[in-house]
PDB file of C-alpha atoms and ligand atoms in Angstrom:
ATOM      1  CA  UNK N   1      -0.069   0.030  -0.011  1.00  0.00           C
ATOM      2  CA  UNK N   2       1.283   3.683  -0.987  1.00  0.00           C
ATOM      3  CA  UNK N   3       2.343   5.485   1.764  1.00  0.00           C
ATOM      4  CA  UNK N   4      -0.018   8.947   2.281  1.00  0.00           C
ATOM      5  CA  UNK N   5       2.486  11.311   4.346  1.00  0.00           C
ATOM      6  CA  UNK N   6      -0.409  13.978   4.981  1.00  0.00           C
ATOM      7  CA  UNK N   7      -2.525  11.172   6.792  1.00  0.00           C
ATOM      8  CA  UNK N   8       0.553  10.087   8.826  1.00  0.00           C
ATOM      9  CA  UNK N   9       1.436  13.842   9.936  1.00  0.00           C
ATOM     10  CA  UNK N  10      -2.197  14.434  10.761  1.00  0.00           C
ATOM     11  CA  UNK N  11      -2.132  11.243  12.952  1.00  0.00           C
ATOM     12  CA  UNK N  12       0.837  12.272  14.879  1.00  0.00           C
ATOM     13  CA  UNK N  13      -0.775  15.323  15.324  1.00  0.00           C
ATOM     14  CA  UNK N  14      -3.886  13.379  16.949  1.00  0.00           C
ATOM     15  CA  UNK N  15      -1.836  11.163  18.965  1.00  0.00           C
ATOM     16  CA  UNK N  16      -1.424  14.396  21.379  1.00  0.00           C
ATOM     17  CA  UNK N  17      -4.825  16.028  21.118  1.00  0.00           C
ATOM     18  CA  UNK N  18      -6.041  17.563  24.405  1.00  0.00           C
ATOM     19  CA  UNK N  19      -8.293  19.433  22.861  1.00  0.00           C
ATOM     20  CA  UNK N  20     -11.411  18.271  25.061  1.00  0.00           C
ATOM     21  CA  UNK N  21     -12.368  16.385  27.772  1.00  0.00           C
ATOM     22  CA  UNK N  22     -11.996  12.939  25.893  1.00  0.00           C
ATOM     23  CA  UNK N  23      -8.138  12.844  26.679  1.00  0.00           C
ATOM     24  CA  UNK N  24      -8.197  12.654  30.118  1.00  0.00           C
ATOM     25  CA  UNK N  25     -10.025   8.841  30.114  1.00  0.00           C
ATOM     26  CA  UNK N  26      -8.621   7.506  26.654  1.00  0.00           C
ATOM     27  CA  UNK N  27      -6.119   4.620  26.391  1.00  0.00           C
ATOM     28  CA  UNK N  28      -5.606   5.388  22.769  1.00  0.00           C
ATOM     29  CA  UNK N  29      -6.691   7.848  20.359  1.00  0.00           C
ATOM     30  CA  UNK N  30      -8.464   5.926  17.485  1.00  0.00           C
ATOM     31  CA  UNK N  31      -7.472   7.763  14.374  1.00  0.00           C
ATOM     32  CA  UNK N  32      -8.347   5.379  11.455  1.00  0.00           C
ATOM     33  CA  UNK N  33      -7.163   2.427   9.746  1.00  0.00           C
ATOM     34  CA  UNK N  34      -7.451   0.934   6.107  1.00  0.00           C
ATOM     35  CA  UNK N  35      -5.830   2.090   2.729  1.00  0.00           C
ATOM     36  CA  UNK N  36      -5.280   5.685   3.005  1.00  0.00           C
ATOM     37  CA  UNK N  37      -5.999   6.222  -0.852  1.00  0.00           C
ATOM     38  CA  UNK N  38      -8.854   4.726  -0.815  1.00  0.00           C
ATOM     39  CA  UNK N  39     -11.874   5.705  -3.090  1.00  0.00           C
ATOM     40  CA  UNK N  40     -14.568   4.722  -0.319  1.00  0.00           C
ATOM     41  CA  UNK N  41     -14.351   5.875   2.873  1.00  0.00           C
ATOM     42  CA  UNK N  42     -16.187   5.138   6.271  1.00  0.00           C
ATOM     43  CA  UNK N  43     -16.970   6.767   9.013  1.00  0.00           C
ATOM     44  CA  UNK N  44     -18.360   5.569  12.089  1.00  0.00           C
ATOM     45  CA  UNK N  45     -19.569   7.467  15.694  1.00  0.00           C
ATOM     46  CA  UNK N  46     -16.612   6.944  17.420  1.00  0.00           C
ATOM     47  CA  UNK N  47     -14.309   4.215  19.646  1.00  0.00           C
ATOM     48  CA  UNK N  48     -16.187   1.855  21.957  1.00  0.00           C
ATOM     49  CA  UNK N  49     -13.686   0.009  24.551  1.00  0.00           C
ATOM     50  CA  UNK N  50     -12.494  -2.658  22.823  1.00  0.00           C
ATOM     51  CA  UNK N  51     -11.555   0.055  19.888  1.00  0.00           C
ATOM     52  CA  UNK N  52     -10.349   2.431  23.104  1.00  0.00           C
ATOM     53  CA  UNK N  53      -7.977  -0.604  24.136  1.00  0.00           C
ATOM     54  CA  UNK N  54      -6.177  -1.286  21.053  1.00  0.00           C
ATOM     55  CA  UNK N  55      -6.692   2.026  19.011  1.00  0.00           C
ATOM     56  CA  UNK N  56      -8.266   0.750  15.998  1.00  0.00           C
ATOM     57  CA  UNK N  57     -11.854   1.588  14.743  1.00  0.00           C
ATOM     58  CA  UNK N  58     -14.878  -0.878  14.598  1.00  0.00           C
ATOM     59  CA  UNK N  59     -12.721  -4.133  16.556  1.00  0.00           C
ATOM     60  CA  UNK N  60     -15.630  -5.048  18.960  1.00  0.00           C
ATOM     61  CA  UNK N  61     -18.641  -6.956  18.133  1.00  0.00           C
ATOM     62  CA  UNK N  62     -20.300  -4.067  15.437  1.00  0.00           C
ATOM     63  CA  UNK N  63     -16.902  -4.082  13.926  1.00  0.00           C
ATOM     64  CA  UNK N  64     -16.815  -7.946  13.281  1.00  0.00           C
ATOM     65  CA  UNK N  65     -20.498  -7.558  11.628  1.00  0.00           C
ATOM     66  CA  UNK N  66     -19.413  -4.783   9.475  1.00  0.00           C
ATOM     67  CA  UNK N  67     -16.361  -6.691   8.498  1.00  0.00           C
ATOM     68  CA  UNK N  68     -18.283  -9.403   7.106  1.00  0.00           C
ATOM     69  CA  UNK N  69     -20.776  -7.247   5.131  1.00  0.00           C
ATOM     70  CA  UNK N  70     -17.748  -5.607   3.599  1.00  0.00           C
ATOM     71  CA  UNK N  71     -16.731  -9.240   2.771  1.00  0.00           C
ATOM     72  CA  UNK N  72     -19.512  -9.776   0.511  1.00  0.00           C
ATOM     73  CA  UNK N  73     -18.913  -7.100  -1.229  1.00  0.00           C
ATOM     74  CA  UNK N  74     -15.281  -7.606  -1.414  1.00  0.00           C
ATOM     75  CA  UNK N  75     -14.475  -4.366   0.308  1.00  0.00           C
ATOM     76  CA  UNK N  76     -12.055  -4.744   3.241  1.00  0.00           C
ATOM     77  CA  UNK N  77     -10.251  -2.414   5.662  1.00  0.00           C
ATOM     78  CA  UNK N  78      -6.978  -4.325   4.908  1.00  0.00           C
ATOM     79  CA  UNK N  79      -7.065  -3.554   0.829  1.00  0.00           C
ATOM     80  CA  UNK N  80      -9.820  -0.952   0.038  1.00  0.00           C
ATOM     81  CA  UNK N  81     -11.605   1.198   2.142  1.00  0.00           C
ATOM     82  CA  UNK N  82     -10.496   3.433   4.888  1.00  0.00           C
ATOM     83  CA  UNK N  83     -12.623   3.510   7.977  1.00  0.00           C
ATOM     84  CA  UNK N  84     -12.235   6.317  10.685  1.00  0.00           C
ATOM     85  CA  UNK N  85     -14.916   8.003  13.388  1.00  0.00           C
ATOM     86  CA  UNK N  86     -16.351  11.354  14.160  1.00  0.00           C
ATOM     87  CA  UNK N  87     -14.499  11.415  17.125  1.00  0.00           C
ATOM     88  CA  UNK N  88     -11.213   9.824  17.840  1.00  0.00           C
ATOM     89  CA  UNK N  89     -11.436   9.245  21.509  1.00  0.00           C
ATOM     90  CA  UNK N  90     -13.684   7.040  23.757  1.00  0.00           C
ATOM     91  CA  UNK N  91     -16.934   8.909  25.357  1.00  0.00           C
ATOM     92  CA  UNK N  92     -17.078   7.271  28.897  1.00  0.00           C
ATOM     93  CA  UNK N  93     -19.513   4.912  29.036  1.00  0.00           C
ATOM     94  CA  UNK N  94     -20.210   4.801  25.291  1.00  0.00           C
ATOM     95  CA  UNK N  95     -22.297   7.679  25.584  1.00  0.00           C
ATOM     96  CA  UNK N  96     -22.942   9.658  22.338  1.00  0.00           C
ATOM     97  CA  UNK N  97     -20.098  12.714  22.092  1.00  0.00           C
ATOM     98  CA  UNK N  98     -21.347  15.726  22.619  1.00  0.00           C
ATOM     99  CA  UNK N  99     -21.897  18.759  20.502  1.00  0.00           C
ATOM    100  CA  UNK N 100     -18.796  20.252  21.628  1.00  0.00           C
ATOM    101  CA  UNK N 101     -17.023  17.327  21.676  1.00  0.00           C
ATOM    102  CA  UNK N 102     -17.662  16.899  17.725  1.00  0.00           C
ATOM    103  CA  UNK N 103     -16.798  20.720  17.139  1.00  0.00           C
ATOM    104  CA  UNK N 104     -13.435  20.271  18.566  1.00  0.00           C
ATOM    105  CA  UNK N 105     -12.533  16.583  16.941  1.00  0.00           C
ATOM    106  CA  UNK N 106     -14.138  17.273  13.605  1.00  0.00           C
ATOM    107  CA  UNK N 107     -11.220  19.433  12.092  1.00  0.00           C
ATOM    108  CA  UNK N 108      -9.275  16.088  12.090  1.00  0.00           C
ATOM    109  CA  UNK N 109     -12.068  14.465  10.425  1.00  0.00           C
ATOM    110  CA  UNK N 110     -12.170  16.991   7.460  1.00  0.00           C
ATOM    111  CA  UNK N 111      -8.622  17.377   7.044  1.00  0.00           C
ATOM    112  CA  UNK N 112      -8.304  13.137   7.370  1.00  0.00           C
ATOM    113  CA  UNK N 113     -11.449  13.003   4.097  1.00  0.00           C
ATOM    114  CA  UNK N 114      -9.356  16.025   2.345  1.00  0.00           C
ATOM    115  CA  UNK N 115      -6.091  13.687   2.855  1.00  0.00           C
ATOM    116  CA  UNK N 116      -7.758   9.897   1.747  1.00  0.00           C
ATOM    117  CA  UNK N 117      -9.826  11.953  -1.334  1.00  0.00           C
ATOM    118  CA  UNK N 118     -12.387  10.015  -1.189  1.00  0.00           C
ATOM    119  CA  UNK N 119     -14.958   9.521  -4.171  1.00  0.00           C
ATOM    120  CA  UNK N 120     -17.846   7.900  -1.631  1.00  0.00           C
ATOM    121  CA  UNK N 121     -17.987   8.479   1.899  1.00  0.00           C
ATOM    122  CA  UNK N 122     -20.397   5.984   4.108  1.00  0.00           C
ATOM    123  CA  UNK N 123     -21.440   7.462   6.576  1.00  0.00           C
ATOM    124  CA  UNK N 124     -22.466   4.521   9.408  1.00  0.00           C
ATOM    125  CA  UNK N 125     -25.326   5.877  11.886  1.00  0.00           C
ATOM    126  CA  UNK N 126     -27.048   8.713  12.524  1.00  0.00           C
ATOM    127  CA  UNK N 127     -24.485  10.451  14.587  1.00  0.00           C
ATOM    128  CA  UNK N 128     -22.007  10.374  11.296  1.00  0.00           C
ATOM    129  CA  UNK N 129     -25.017  11.023   9.234  1.00  0.00           C
ATOM    130  CA  UNK N 130     -26.192  13.732  10.896  1.00  0.00           C
ATOM    131  CA  UNK N 131     -22.923  15.809  11.108  1.00  0.00           C
ATOM    132  CA  UNK N 132     -21.936  14.795   7.555  1.00  0.00           C
ATOM    133  CA  UNK N 133     -24.611  14.570   5.123  1.00  0.00           C
ATOM    134  CA  UNK N 134     -27.549  16.638   7.398  1.00  0.00           C
ATOM    135  CA  UNK N 135     -28.475  17.500  10.311  1.00  0.00           C
ATOM    136  CA  UNK N 136     -32.146  16.547   9.601  1.00  0.00           C
ATOM    137  CA  UNK N 137     -30.784  13.305   8.124  1.00  0.00           C
ATOM    138  CA  UNK N 138     -33.162  10.193   9.113  1.00  0.00           C
ATOM    139  CA  UNK N 139     -31.499   6.896   9.275  1.00  0.00           C
ATOM    140  CA  UNK N 140     -34.801   4.935   8.640  1.00  0.00           C
ATOM    141  CA  UNK N 141     -36.219   6.865   5.514  1.00  0.00           C
ATOM    142  CA  UNK N 142     -33.052   8.140   3.865  1.00  0.00           C
ATOM    143  CA  UNK N 143     -30.418   5.053   4.327  1.00  0.00           C
ATOM    144  CA  UNK N 144     -29.437   3.544   1.164  1.00  0.00           C
ATOM    145  CA  UNK N 145     -29.522   6.998  -0.353  1.00  0.00           C
ATOM    146  CA  UNK N 146     -26.605   8.882  -2.674  1.00  0.00           C
ATOM    147  CA  UNK N 147     -26.515  12.390  -2.089  1.00  0.00           C
ATOM    148  CA  UNK N 148     -23.917  14.707  -3.929  1.00  0.00           C
ATOM    149  CA  UNK N 149     -22.573  17.398  -2.501  1.00  0.00           C
ATOM    150  CA  UNK N 150     -20.504  20.653  -3.424  1.00  0.00           C
ATOM    151  CA  UNK N 151     -17.318  18.747  -2.602  1.00  0.00           C
ATOM    152  CA  UNK N 152     -17.929  16.269  -5.715  1.00  0.00           C
ATOM    153  CA  UNK N 153     -18.190  13.618  -3.021  1.00  0.00           C
ATOM    154  CA  UNK N 154     -21.058  11.139  -2.887  1.00  0.00           C
ATOM    155  CA  UNK N 155     -22.507  10.221   0.442  1.00  0.00           C
ATOM    156  CA  UNK N 156     -24.745   7.714   2.002  1.00  0.00           C
ATOM    157  CA  UNK N 157     -26.104   7.061   5.435  1.00  0.00           C
ATOM    158  CA  UNK N 158     -26.419   3.453   6.437  1.00  0.00           C
ATOM    159  CA  UNK N 159     -27.490   1.579   9.668  1.00  0.00           C
ATOM    160  CA  UNK N 160     -24.833   1.683  12.210  1.00  0.00           C
ATOM    161  CA  UNK N 161     -23.854  -2.159  12.914  1.00  0.00           C
ATOM    162  CA  UNK N 162     -24.755  -1.779  16.674  1.00  0.00           C
ATOM    163  CA  UNK N 163     -28.225  -0.819  16.024  1.00  0.00           C
ATOM    164  CA  UNK N 164     -28.168  -3.970  13.231  1.00  0.00           C
ATOM    165  CA  UNK N 165     -27.265  -6.117  16.173  1.00  0.00           C
ATOM    166  CA  UNK N 166     -29.708  -4.967  18.366  1.00  0.00           C
ATOM    167  CA  UNK N 167     -31.959  -5.229  15.831  1.00  0.00           C
ATOM    168  CA  UNK N 168     -31.131  -7.843  13.458  1.00  0.00           C
ATOM    169  CA  UNK N 169     -34.706  -7.018  11.373  1.00  0.00           C
ATOM    170  CA  UNK N 170     -33.197  -4.527   9.594  1.00  0.00           C
ATOM    171  CA  UNK N 171     -30.112  -6.963   8.478  1.00  0.00           C
ATOM    172  CA  UNK N 172     -31.656  -7.594   4.687  1.00  0.00           C
ATOM    173  CA  UNK N 173     -32.108  -3.645   4.262  1.00  0.00           C
ATOM    174  CA  UNK N 174     -28.720  -2.902   5.339  1.00  0.00           C
ATOM    175  CA  UNK N 175     -27.481  -5.373   2.900  1.00  0.00           C
ATOM    176  CA  UNK N 176     -28.990  -4.031  -0.102  1.00  0.00           C
ATOM    177  CA  UNK N 177     -27.691  -0.811   0.886  1.00  0.00           C
ATOM    178  CA  UNK N 178     -23.958  -2.235   0.748  1.00  0.00           C
ATOM    179  CA  UNK N 179     -25.028  -3.909  -3.082  1.00  0.00           C
ATOM    180  CA  UNK N 180     -25.943  -0.212  -3.989  1.00  0.00           C
ATOM    181  CA  UNK N 181     -22.873   0.682  -2.588  1.00  0.00           C
ATOM    182  CA  UNK N 182     -21.062  -2.007  -4.683  1.00  0.00           C
ATOM    183  CA  UNK N 183     -23.020  -1.208  -7.871  1.00  0.00           C
ATOM    184  CA  UNK N 184     -21.813   2.642  -7.344  1.00  0.00           C
ATOM    185  CA  UNK N 185     -18.812   1.666  -6.787  1.00  0.00           C
ATOM    186  CA  UNK N 186     -18.426  -0.313  -9.709  1.00  0.00           C
ATOM    187  CA  UNK N 187     -19.806   2.956 -11.858  1.00  0.00           C
ATOM    188  CA  UNK N 188     -17.561   5.394 -10.311  1.00  0.00           C
ATOM    189  CA  UNK N 189     -14.023   3.782  -8.725  1.00  0.00           C
ATOM    190  CA  UNK N 190     -14.050   0.527 -10.179  1.00  0.00           C
ATOM    191  CA  UNK N 191     -10.483   0.126  -9.855  1.00  0.00           C
ATOM    192  CA  UNK N 192     -11.482  -0.299  -5.752  1.00  0.00           C
ATOM    193  CA  UNK N 193     -11.944  -3.793  -6.917  1.00  0.00           C
ATOM    194  CA  UNK N 194      -8.297  -4.226  -8.732  1.00  0.00           C
ATOM    195  CA  UNK N 195      -5.766  -6.126  -6.326  1.00  0.00           C
TER     196      UNK N 195
HETATM  197  N1  URA O   1     -18.779   2.886  16.987  1.00  0.00           N
HETATM  198  C1  URA O   1     -18.370   3.175  16.117  1.00  0.00           C
HETATM  199  O1  URA O   1     -19.373   4.298  15.674  1.00  0.00           O
HETATM  200  N2  URA O   1     -16.834   3.194  15.969  1.00  0.00           N
HETATM  201  C2  URA O   1     -16.198   2.357  15.971  1.00  0.00           C
HETATM  202  O2  URA O   1     -15.163   2.231  15.912  1.00  0.00           O
HETATM  203  C3  URA O   1     -17.077   1.648  17.196  1.00  0.00           C
HETATM  204  C4  URA O   1     -17.976   1.129  16.977  1.00  0.00           C
END
């Protein structure tokens, strides 16, 4: 995998961040993982306990489900996608990050998006979708739709994997969204699937 100097520099800066109170309780900064030159980027909410301990996004039960769904459409953090979160440090007791924490952290995410330069961004769950796609985004009615923004990137919001673990009835719909994603990748970034 080719190195991405901008991402590496940003990671170093992030690792010593103390812009908000979450720095006091974190074990590790969870910066991001995957192909730093990917055309497809996934954005979650924030690290949970396992992620905080391991320093990598989506490594708990939800992450295992995410990896399985990605595998069905030939995507993998080891190969062709990049994964990051809205906030890089774990909110205690896995509460939602508060608006001030998001505000302090979102500059890192914006710089990450600029450095990776993806064609498609998939928001995992409501918190990512309302902050990145639109403040009134409704996952239940708008999941799986593509939104093109002024930056030329296509955005899609999908069910959060943890929500799918709580409510498996939504799994077939969630998988349909991933098939739509695969079709769009084949259309606009087909080399994602070249080894
Ligand atoms: N949930 C998220 O939104 N992100 C993670 O990294 C783990 C769980």
